[in-house]
CSV table of C-alpha atoms in Angstrom, one decimal:
chain,number,residue,atom,x,y,z
A,1,UNK,CA,-3.1,5.4,9.9
A,2,UNK,CA,-5.9,7.8,9.3
A,3,UNK,CA,-7.7,6.7,12.4
A,4,UNK,CA,-4.9,6.8,15.0
A,5,UNK,CA,-4.9,3.1,15.7
A,6,UNK,CA,-2.4,0.2,14.9
A,7,UNK,CA,-2.6,-1.8,11.8
A,8,UNK,CA,-0.3,-4.7,10.9
A,9,UNK,CA,0.2,-5.9,7.3
A,10,UNK,CA,1.8,-9.3,7.9
A,11,UNK,CA,4.3,-10.9,5.6
A,12,UNK,CA,2.5,-12.1,2.5
A,13,UNK,CA,1.4,-15.8,3.0
A,14,UNK,CA,1.6,-15.6,6.8
A,15,UNK,CA,-2.1,-15.4,7.2
A,16,UNK,CA,-4.7,-17.2,5.1
A,17,UNK,CA,-6.8,-15.3,2.5
A,18,UNK,CA,-9.3,-18.1,2.4
A,19,UNK,CA,-12.9,-16.7,2.8
A,20,UNK,CA,-11.8,-13.1,2.1
A,21,UNK,CA,-13.2,-11.2,-0.9
A,22,UNK,CA,-10.1,-10.9,-3.1
A,23,UNK,CA,-8.8,-7.5,-4.2
A,24,UNK,CA,-5.5,-8.6,-5.8
A,25,UNK,CA,-4.3,-12.2,-5.7
A,26,UNK,CA,-0.6,-11.3,-5.5
A,27,UNK,CA,-0.9,-8.4,-3.1
A,28,UNK,CA,-3.7,-9.3,-0.7
A,29,UNK,CA,-2.6,-9.4,3.0
A,30,UNK,CA,-4.9,-10.2,5.9
A,31,UNK,CA,-3.9,-8.7,9.1
A,32,UNK,CA,-5.2,-7.1,12.3
A,33,UNK,CA,-6.4,-3.5,13.0
A,34,UNK,CA,-6.3,-3.0,16.7
A,35,UNK,CA,-5.6,-0.4,19.4
A,36,UNK,CA,-1.9,-1.2,20.0
A,37,UNK,CA,1.0,-3.1,18.6
A,38,UNK,CA,0.6,-5.6,21.4
A,39,UNK,CA,-3.0,-6.2,20.4
A,40,UNK,CA,-1.9,-6.7,16.9
A,41,UNK,CA,0.6,-9.2,18.0
A,42,UNK,CA,-2.0,-11.2,20.1
A,43,UNK,CA,-4.4,-11.3,17.1
A,44,UNK,CA,-1.7,-12.1,14.6
A,45,UNK,CA,-0.6,-15.0,16.8
A,46,UNK,CA,-4.1,-16.4,16.7
A,47,UNK,CA,-4.7,-16.1,12.9
A,48,UNK,CA,-1.3,-16.8,11.4
A,49,UNK,CA,-0.2,-20.2,10.2
A,50,UNK,CA,-0.4,-22.4,7.2
A,51,UNK,CA,-3.8,-23.1,5.5
A,52,UNK,CA,-3.9,-25.6,2.7
A,53,UNK,CA,-7.0,-23.9,1.4
A,54,UNK,CA,-5.0,-20.8,0.4
A,55,UNK,CA,-2.5,-21.6,-2.4
A,56,UNK,CA,-0.3,-18.6,-1.3
A,57,UNK,CA,-0.2,-19.7,2.4
A,58,UNK,CA,3.3,-20.3,3.6
A,59,UNK,CA,4.3,-23.5,5.4
A,60,UNK,CA,7.0,-21.6,7.3
A,61,UNK,CA,6.6,-22.0,11.2
A,62,UNK,CA,5.1,-18.9,12.7
A,63,UNK,CA,6.8,-19.0,16.1
A,64,UNK,CA,5.7,-17.1,19.2
A,65,UNK,CA,5.1,-13.5,18.1
A,66,UNK,CA,4.6,-12.2,21.6
A,67,UNK,CA,7.5,-13.9,23.4
A,68,UNK,CA,10.1,-11.1,23.0
A,69,UNK,CA,7.6,-8.2,22.7
A,70,UNK,CA,9.0,-6.3,25.8
A,71,UNK,CA,12.7,-6.8,24.9
A,72,UNK,CA,13.1,-3.3,23.5
A,73,UNK,CA,15.0,-2.2,20.5
A,74,UNK,CA,18.5,-1.4,21.9
A,75,UNK,CA,21.1,-2.3,19.3
A,76,UNK,CA,18.7,-2.7,16.4
A,77,UNK,CA,19.7,-1.0,13.1
A,78,UNK,CA,17.0,1.1,11.6
A,79,UNK,CA,17.1,2.7,8.1
A,80,UNK,CA,15.0,5.8,7.7
A,81,UNK,CA,13.4,6.3,4.2
A,82,UNK,CA,13.3,10.0,4.6
A,83,UNK,CA,12.7,10.9,0.9
A,84,UNK,CA,9.4,9.2,0.8
A,85,UNK,CA,7.8,11.9,2.9
A,86,UNK,CA,10.1,14.8,2.2
A,87,UNK,CA,10.5,14.5,-1.7
A,88,UNK,CA,8.4,11.7,-3.2
A,89,UNK,CA,5.0,12.8,-1.8
A,90,UNK,CA,3.5,16.2,-0.8
A,91,UNK,CA,2.9,15.5,2.9
A,92,UNK,CA,1.0,17.4,5.6
A,93,UNK,CA,3.4,20.1,7.0
A,94,UNK,CA,3.0,18.6,10.5
A,95,UNK,CA,4.0,15.2,9.5
A,96,UNK,CA,7.7,16.0,9.0
A,97,UNK,CA,8.2,17.3,12.6
A,98,UNK,CA,6.3,14.3,13.9
A,99,UNK,CA,8.7,11.9,12.0
A,100,UNK,CA,11.7,13.7,13.4
A,101,UNK,CA,10.4,13.3,16.9
A,102,UNK,CA,9.8,9.5,16.2
A,103,UNK,CA,13.4,9.2,15.0
A,104,UNK,CA,14.5,10.8,18.3
A,105,UNK,CA,12.5,8.4,20.3
A,106,UNK,CA,14.0,5.4,18.5
A,107,UNK,CA,17.4,6.6,19.2
A,108,UNK,CA,16.6,7.3,22.8
A,109,UNK,CA,15.5,3.7,23.1
A,110,UNK,CA,18.9,2.5,21.9
A,111,UNK,CA,18.5,1.8,18.2
A,112,UNK,CA,21.1,2.8,15.7
A,113,UNK,CA,19.3,5.1,13.1
A,114,UNK,CA,20.5,6.3,9.7
A,115,UNK,CA,19.0,7.6,6.6
A,116,UNK,CA,18.4,5.2,3.5
A,117,UNK,CA,17.6,5.9,-0.1
A,118,UNK,CA,15.3,3.5,-1.9
A,119,UNK,CA,13.7,3.8,-5.4
A,120,UNK,CA,11.4,6.8,-5.9
A,121,UNK,CA,7.9,5.9,-4.7
A,122,UNK,CA,6.6,6.3,-8.3
A,123,UNK,CA,8.5,3.2,-9.4
A,124,UNK,CA,6.7,1.1,-6.8
A,125,UNK,CA,3.3,2.6,-7.7
A,126,UNK,CA,3.7,1.8,-11.4
A,127,UNK,CA,4.5,-1.8,-10.7
A,128,UNK,CA,1.8,-2.4,-8.2
A,129,UNK,CA,-1.0,-0.7,-10.0
A,130,UNK,CA,-0.3,-2.4,-13.3
A,131,UNK,CA,-0.4,-5.8,-11.7
A,132,UNK,CA,-2.9,-5.3,-8.9
A,133,UNK,CA,-5.5,-3.5,-10.9
A,134,UNK,CA,-5.2,-6.0,-13.7
A,135,UNK,CA,-6.1,-8.7,-11.1
A,136,UNK,CA,-8.8,-6.6,-9.6
A,137,UNK,CA,-10.3,-6.1,-13.1
A,138,UNK,CA,-10.3,-9.8,-13.9
A,139,UNK,CA,-12.0,-10.6,-10.5
A,140,UNK,CA,-14.9,-8.2,-11.2
A,141,UNK,CA,-15.1,-8.3,-14.9
A,142,UNK,CA,-18.4,-10.2,-15.1
A,143,UNK,CA,-20.1,-7.6,-13.0
A,144,UNK,CA,-18.4,-4.7,-14.8
A,145,UNK,CA,-19.8,-6.1,-18.0
A,146,UNK,CA,-23.3,-6.6,-16.7
A,147,UNK,CA,-23.9,-3.8,-14.2
A,148,UNK,CA,-21.1,-1.3,-14.0
A,149,UNK,CA,-23.5,1.4,-12.6
A,150,UNK,CA,-23.7,-0.6,-9.4
A,151,UNK,CA,-20.1,0.1,-8.5
A,152,UNK,CA,-19.0,3.3,-6.9
A,153,UNK,CA,-17.2,5.9,-9.0
A,154,UNK,CA,-14.0,5.6,-7.0
A,155,UNK,CA,-13.9,1.9,-7.7
A,156,UNK,CA,-14.6,2.4,-11.5
A,157,UNK,CA,-12.0,5.2,-11.6
A,158,UNK,CA,-9.4,2.6,-10.6
A,159,UNK,CA,-10.6,-0.8,-12.0
A,160,UNK,CA,-11.9,0.1,-15.5
A,161,UNK,CA,-8.6,1.5,-16.6
A,162,UNK,CA,-7.0,-2.0,-16.3
A,163,UNK,CA,-8.6,-2.9,-19.6
A,164,UNK,CA,-5.9,-0.7,-21.1
A,165,UNK,CA,-3.0,-2.8,-19.7
A,166,UNK,CA,-1.7,-5.6,-22.0
A,167,UNK,CA,-0.4,-8.9,-21.0
A,168,UNK,CA,3.0,-7.7,-21.8
A,169,UNK,CA,2.5,-4.7,-19.4
A,170,UNK,CA,1.5,-7.2,-16.7
A,171,UNK,CA,4.6,-9.4,-17.3
A,172,UNK,CA,6.9,-6.3,-17.3
A,173,UNK,CA,5.5,-5.2,-14.0
A,174,UNK,CA,5.9,-8.6,-12.5
A,175,UNK,CA,9.5,-8.8,-13.7
A,176,UNK,CA,10.1,-5.3,-12.1
A,177,UNK,CA,8.7,-6.5,-8.9
A,178,UNK,CA,11.1,-9.5,-8.7
A,179,UNK,CA,13.9,-7.0,-9.2
A,180,UNK,CA,12.5,-4.8,-6.4
A,181,UNK,CA,12.4,-7.8,-4.0
A,182,UNK,CA,15.9,-9.1,-5.0
A,183,UNK,CA,17.5,-5.7,-4.4
A,184,UNK,CA,15.9,-5.5,-1.0
A,185,UNK,CA,18.2,-8.4,0.2
A,186,UNK,CA,21.0,-5.9,0.5
A,187,UNK,CA,18.8,-3.6,2.5
A,188,UNK,CA,17.7,-6.4,4.8
A,189,UNK,CA,21.3,-7.3,5.4
A,190,UNK,CA,22.2,-3.7,6.5
A,191,UNK,CA,19.1,-3.0,8.6
A,192,UNK,CA,16.9,-4.9,11.0
A,193,UNK,CA,14.0,-2.5,10.4
A,194,UNK,CA,13.0,0.5,8.1
A,195,UNK,CA,11.0,3.5,9.2
A,196,UNK,CA,9.0,5.9,7.1
A,197,UNK,CA,5.9,7.9,7.2
A,198,UNK,CA,2.6,6.1,6.7
A,199,UNK,CA,-0.1,8.8,6.2
A,200,UNK,CA,-0.8,12.5,6.4
A,201,UNK,CA,-3.8,13.7,8.2
A,202,UNK,CA,-7.1,12.5,6.8
A,203,UNK,CA,-8.6,14.8,4.2
A,204,UNK,CA,-12.2,15.9,4.1
A,205,UNK,CA,-14.5,13.5,2.2
A,206,UNK,CA,-15.6,16.4,-0.1
A,207,UNK,CA,-11.9,17.1,-1.0
A,208,UNK,CA,-11.4,13.5,-2.3
A,209,UNK,CA,-9.9,13.4,-5.8
A,210,UNK,CA,-10.5,10.2,-7.8
A,211,UNK,CA,-7.6,11.0,-10.1
A,212,UNK,CA,-5.2,11.1,-7.2
A,213,UNK,CA,-5.1,7.4,-7.2
A,214,UNK,CA,-3.2,7.7,-10.6
A,215,UNK,CA,-1.3,10.9,-10.0
A,216,UNK,CA,-0.1,10.7,-6.3
A,217,UNK,CA,2.4,8.2,-5.1
A,218,UNK,CA,1.4,6.2,-1.9
A,219,UNK,CA,3.7,5.8,1.1
A,220,UNK,CA,2.4,2.3,1.7
A,221,UNK,CA,2.9,0.9,-1.8
A,222,UNK,CA,6.7,0.2,-1.7
A,223,UNK,CA,6.1,-2.4,1.0
A,224,UNK,CA,3.2,-3.8,-0.8
A,225,UNK,CA,5.6,-4.6,-3.6
A,226,UNK,CA,8.3,-6.1,-1.2
A,227,UNK,CA,5.7,-8.4,0.5
A,228,UNK,CA,7.2,-8.1,4.0
A,229,UNK,CA,5.6,-6.9,7.3
A,230,UNK,CA,4.7,-3.3,8.0
A,231,UNK,CA,3.2,-1.8,11.1
A,232,UNK,CA,1.2,1.5,11.2
A,233,UNK,CA,1.3,3.4,14.4
A,234,UNK,CA,0.2,6.9,15.4
A,235,UNK,CA,3.1,9.3,15.7
A,236,UNK,CA,1.3,12.5,16.7
A,237,UNK,CA,-1.6,14.7,15.9
A,238,UNK,CA,-2.2,17.8,13.9
A,239,UNK,CA,-3.2,21.1,15.5
A,240,UNK,CA,-6.7,20.2,14.6
A,241,UNK,CA,-6.4,16.8,16.4
A,242,UNK,CA,-6.2,14.5,13.4
A,243,UNK,CA,-3.8,11.5,13.7
A,244,UNK,CA,-0.5,11.3,12.0
A,245,UNK,CA,1.0,7.8,11.4
A,246,UNK,CA,4.4,6.1,10.7
A,247,UNK,CA,5.4,2.8,9.3
A,248,UNK,CA,7.8,0.3,10.9
A,249,UNK,CA,8.8,-2.2,8.2
A,250,UNK,CA,10.7,-5.5,8.5
A,251,UNK,CA,12.3,-8.4,6.7
A,252,UNK,CA,9.8,-11.0,5.3
A,253,UNK,CA,8.8,-13.4,8.1
A,254,UNK,CA,10.4,-11.2,10.8
A,255,UNK,CA,7.0,-9.9,11.9
A,256,UNK,CA,8.0,-10.4,15.5
A,257,UNK,CA,10.8,-7.8,15.3
A,258,UNK,CA,8.4,-5.2,13.7
A,259,UNK,CA,5.9,-5.7,16.5
A,260,UNK,CA,8.6,-5.5,19.2
A,261,UNK,CA,9.8,-2.2,17.9
A,262,UNK,CA,6.2,-1.0,17.7
A,263,UNK,CA,5.6,-2.0,21.2
A,264,UNK,CA,8.6,-0.1,22.5
A,265,UNK,CA,7.8,3.0,20.5
A,266,UNK,CA,4.2,3.2,21.5
A,267,UNK,CA,4.9,2.6,25.2
A,268,UNK,CA,7.5,5.4,25.2
A,269,UNK,CA,5.2,7.9,23.4
A,270,UNK,CA,1.8,7.0,24.8
A,271,UNK,CA,0.0,8.2,21.5
A,272,UNK,CA,-2.2,5.1,21.6
A,273,UNK,CA,-4.0,6.3,24.8
A,274,UNK,CA,-5.4,9.3,22.9
A,275,UNK,CA,-9.1,9.2,22.3
A,276,UNK,CA,-11.2,11.3,19.9
A,277,UNK,CA,-12.9,14.3,21.5
A,278,UNK,CA,-16.7,13.4,21.1
A,279,UNK,CA,-19.0,16.2,22.3
A,280,UNK,CA,-22.6,15.2,23.0
A,281,UNK,CA,-25.0,17.3,20.8
A,282,UNK,CA,-22.3,18.6,18.6
A,283,UNK,CA,-23.7,19.2,15.1
A,284,UNK,CA,-22.2,17.0,12.3
A,285,UNK,CA,-19.6,18.7,10.0
A,286,UNK,CA,-21.0,20.3,6.9
A,287,UNK,CA,-19.7,18.2,4.0
A,288,UNK,CA,-21.0,18.0,0.5
A,289,UNK,CA,-19.3,15.3,-1.5
A,290,UNK,CA,-20.1,15.8,-5.2
A,291,UNK,CA,-20.5,13.3,-7.9
A,292,UNK,CA,-17.4,13.2,-10.1
A,293,UNK,CA,-17.9,14.8,-13.4
A,294,UNK,CA,-14.8,13.7,-15.4
A,295,UNK,CA,-13.1,16.5,-17.5
A,296,UNK,CA,-12.0,14.8,-20.8
A,297,UNK,CA,-11.5,18.0,-22.6
A,298,UNK,CA,-7.7,17.5,-22.8
A,299,UNK,CA,-7.8,13.8,-23.8
A,300,UNK,CA,-6.8,13.5,-27.4
A,301,UNK,CA,-8.8,11.6,-30.0
A,302,UNK,CA,-6.3,8.7,-30.3
A,303,UNK,CA,-6.4,8.0,-26.4
A,304,UNK,CA,-10.2,8.2,-26.4
A,305,UNK,CA,-10.4,5.7,-29.3
A,306,UNK,CA,-7.9,3.4,-27.5
A,307,UNK,CA,-10.1,3.5,-24.3
A,308,UNK,CA,-13.3,2.9,-26.2
A,309,UNK,CA,-11.9,0.0,-28.2
A,310,UNK,CA,-10.2,-1.6,-25.1
A,311,UNK,CA,-13.5,-1.5,-23.2
A,312,UNK,CA,-15.3,-3.2,-26.1
A,313,UNK,CA,-12.6,-5.8,-26.5
A,314,UNK,CA,-13.1,-6.6,-22.8
A,315,UNK,CA,-16.9,-7.1,-23.4
A,316,UNK,CA,-18.0,-3.9,-21.7
A,317,UNK,CA,-20.8,-1.9,-23.2
A,318,UNK,CA,-20.4,1.1,-20.9
A,319,UNK,CA,-23.0,3.8,-20.5
A,320,UNK,CA,-21.7,7.2,-22.0
A,321,UNK,CA,-21.1,8.8,-18.5
A,322,UNK,CA,-19.2,5.7,-17.3
A,323,UNK,CA,-17.2,5.6,-20.5
A,324,UNK,CA,-16.2,9.3,-19.8
A,325,UNK,CA,-14.8,8.0,-16.5
A,326,UNK,CA,-12.5,5.6,-18.4
A,327,UNK,CA,-11.4,8.1,-20.8
A,328,UNK,CA,-10.5,10.6,-18.1
A,329,UNK,CA,-8.1,8.1,-16.4
A,330,UNK,CA,-6.8,6.5,-19.6
A,331,UNK,CA,-3.9,9.0,-20.1
A,332,UNK,CA,-2.7,8.3,-16.6
A,333,UNK,CA,-3.0,4.6,-16.8
A,334,UNK,CA,-1.2,4.5,-20.2
A,335,UNK,CA,1.6,6.7,-18.9
A,336,UNK,CA,2.0,4.4,-15.9
A,337,UNK,CA,2.4,1.3,-18.2
A,338,UNK,CA,4.7,3.3,-20.4
A,339,UNK,CA,7.1,4.1,-17.5
A,340,UNK,CA,7.8,0.4,-16.8
A,341,UNK,CA,11.2,-0.6,-18.2
A,342,UNK,CA,11.3,-2.6,-21.4
A,343,UNK,CA,15.0,-3.7,-21.2
A,344,UNK,CA,14.6,-6.9,-19.3
A,345,UNK,CA,16.8,-9.8,-20.4
A,346,UNK,CA,15.0,-12.6,-22.3
A,347,UNK,CA,15.0,-15.0,-19.4
A,348,UNK,CA,14.3,-12.6,-16.5
A,349,UNK,CA,11.8,-14.3,-14.3
A,350,UNK,CA,8.5,-12.8,-13.0
A,351,UNK,CA,7.8,-12.4,-9.3
A,352,UNK,CA,5.4,-15.3,-8.9
A,353,UNK,CA,8.1,-18.0,-8.6
A,354,UNK,CA,7.8,-20.3,-5.6
A,355,UNK,CA,10.8,-21.4,-3.6
A,356,UNK,CA,11.2,-24.7,-1.8
A,357,UNK,CA,10.7,-23.2,1.6
A,358,UNK,CA,7.5,-21.8,0.6
A,359,UNK,CA,8.5,-18.1,0.8
């Protein structure tokens, strides 16, 4: 989305994760980044399919993802999750008008388009981060114990805080995710596709805020939780020429319809033909990314002690400056776990339950 190209997150399990460095076992999707939706379809056709080496690989047949690519979207029902970019996230001021224009294009192409309300993005973020970062932390724990200084600050600012999550937090998040996926069944029955924004314009590298991972909801996170396909496509450019992006989202294992809609949209708009303006001899931008110096002055003594004890319990003897990174993010991580509901019924299932059809 930040680069003005197409990117397809296929349905979870459609493409094998075998051989890929894991980030999160239950959220990792492998998919193509390419110039267009058509290119994504061609690549996805080649890489999709059951792989017995991957325990999460679905045995469901893939079908021909390119067969109906040019059939258009006339008659499709599309739900627009407008509140994601208008209310739940502070978006670039030029993103809203770009999305309005995208909606007009889809209507012109014959789709029935109406607004749809889902959960606030923060709900999805809390669920995903508690589960995904716990898995990430477990994957890298040996190295975090032996050489934490070899990881970048951005990674440590995410992963270290997972030592604060309890097993009960993890199970609560997984139960919430199951509820999220269950309630999407009614949405899938009403709409063939969903539309929302994907990214605002890319920020400067020296404006990057490590704490934003914990404090800002992400437009892509809801559809990480639901596990279905999502296609990112350019939907315009800022006055400075930076790409803006939308998401076309579909039902699990209906990746072909997502790609078909993406193909129709990009052929009508032509945004995919734009190229960056590269000028020979142009001096590089003046950027000065700074080392993050965590501000822990507002962290209370109990939270600091909690973070220090959790790190030790996980077997991490962190250098003082890295411990300060953990202390700085601890209030945000604990707040995230604290927002997860505690009113689940005794026998409510978690999300990692396998169905006979492999989905």
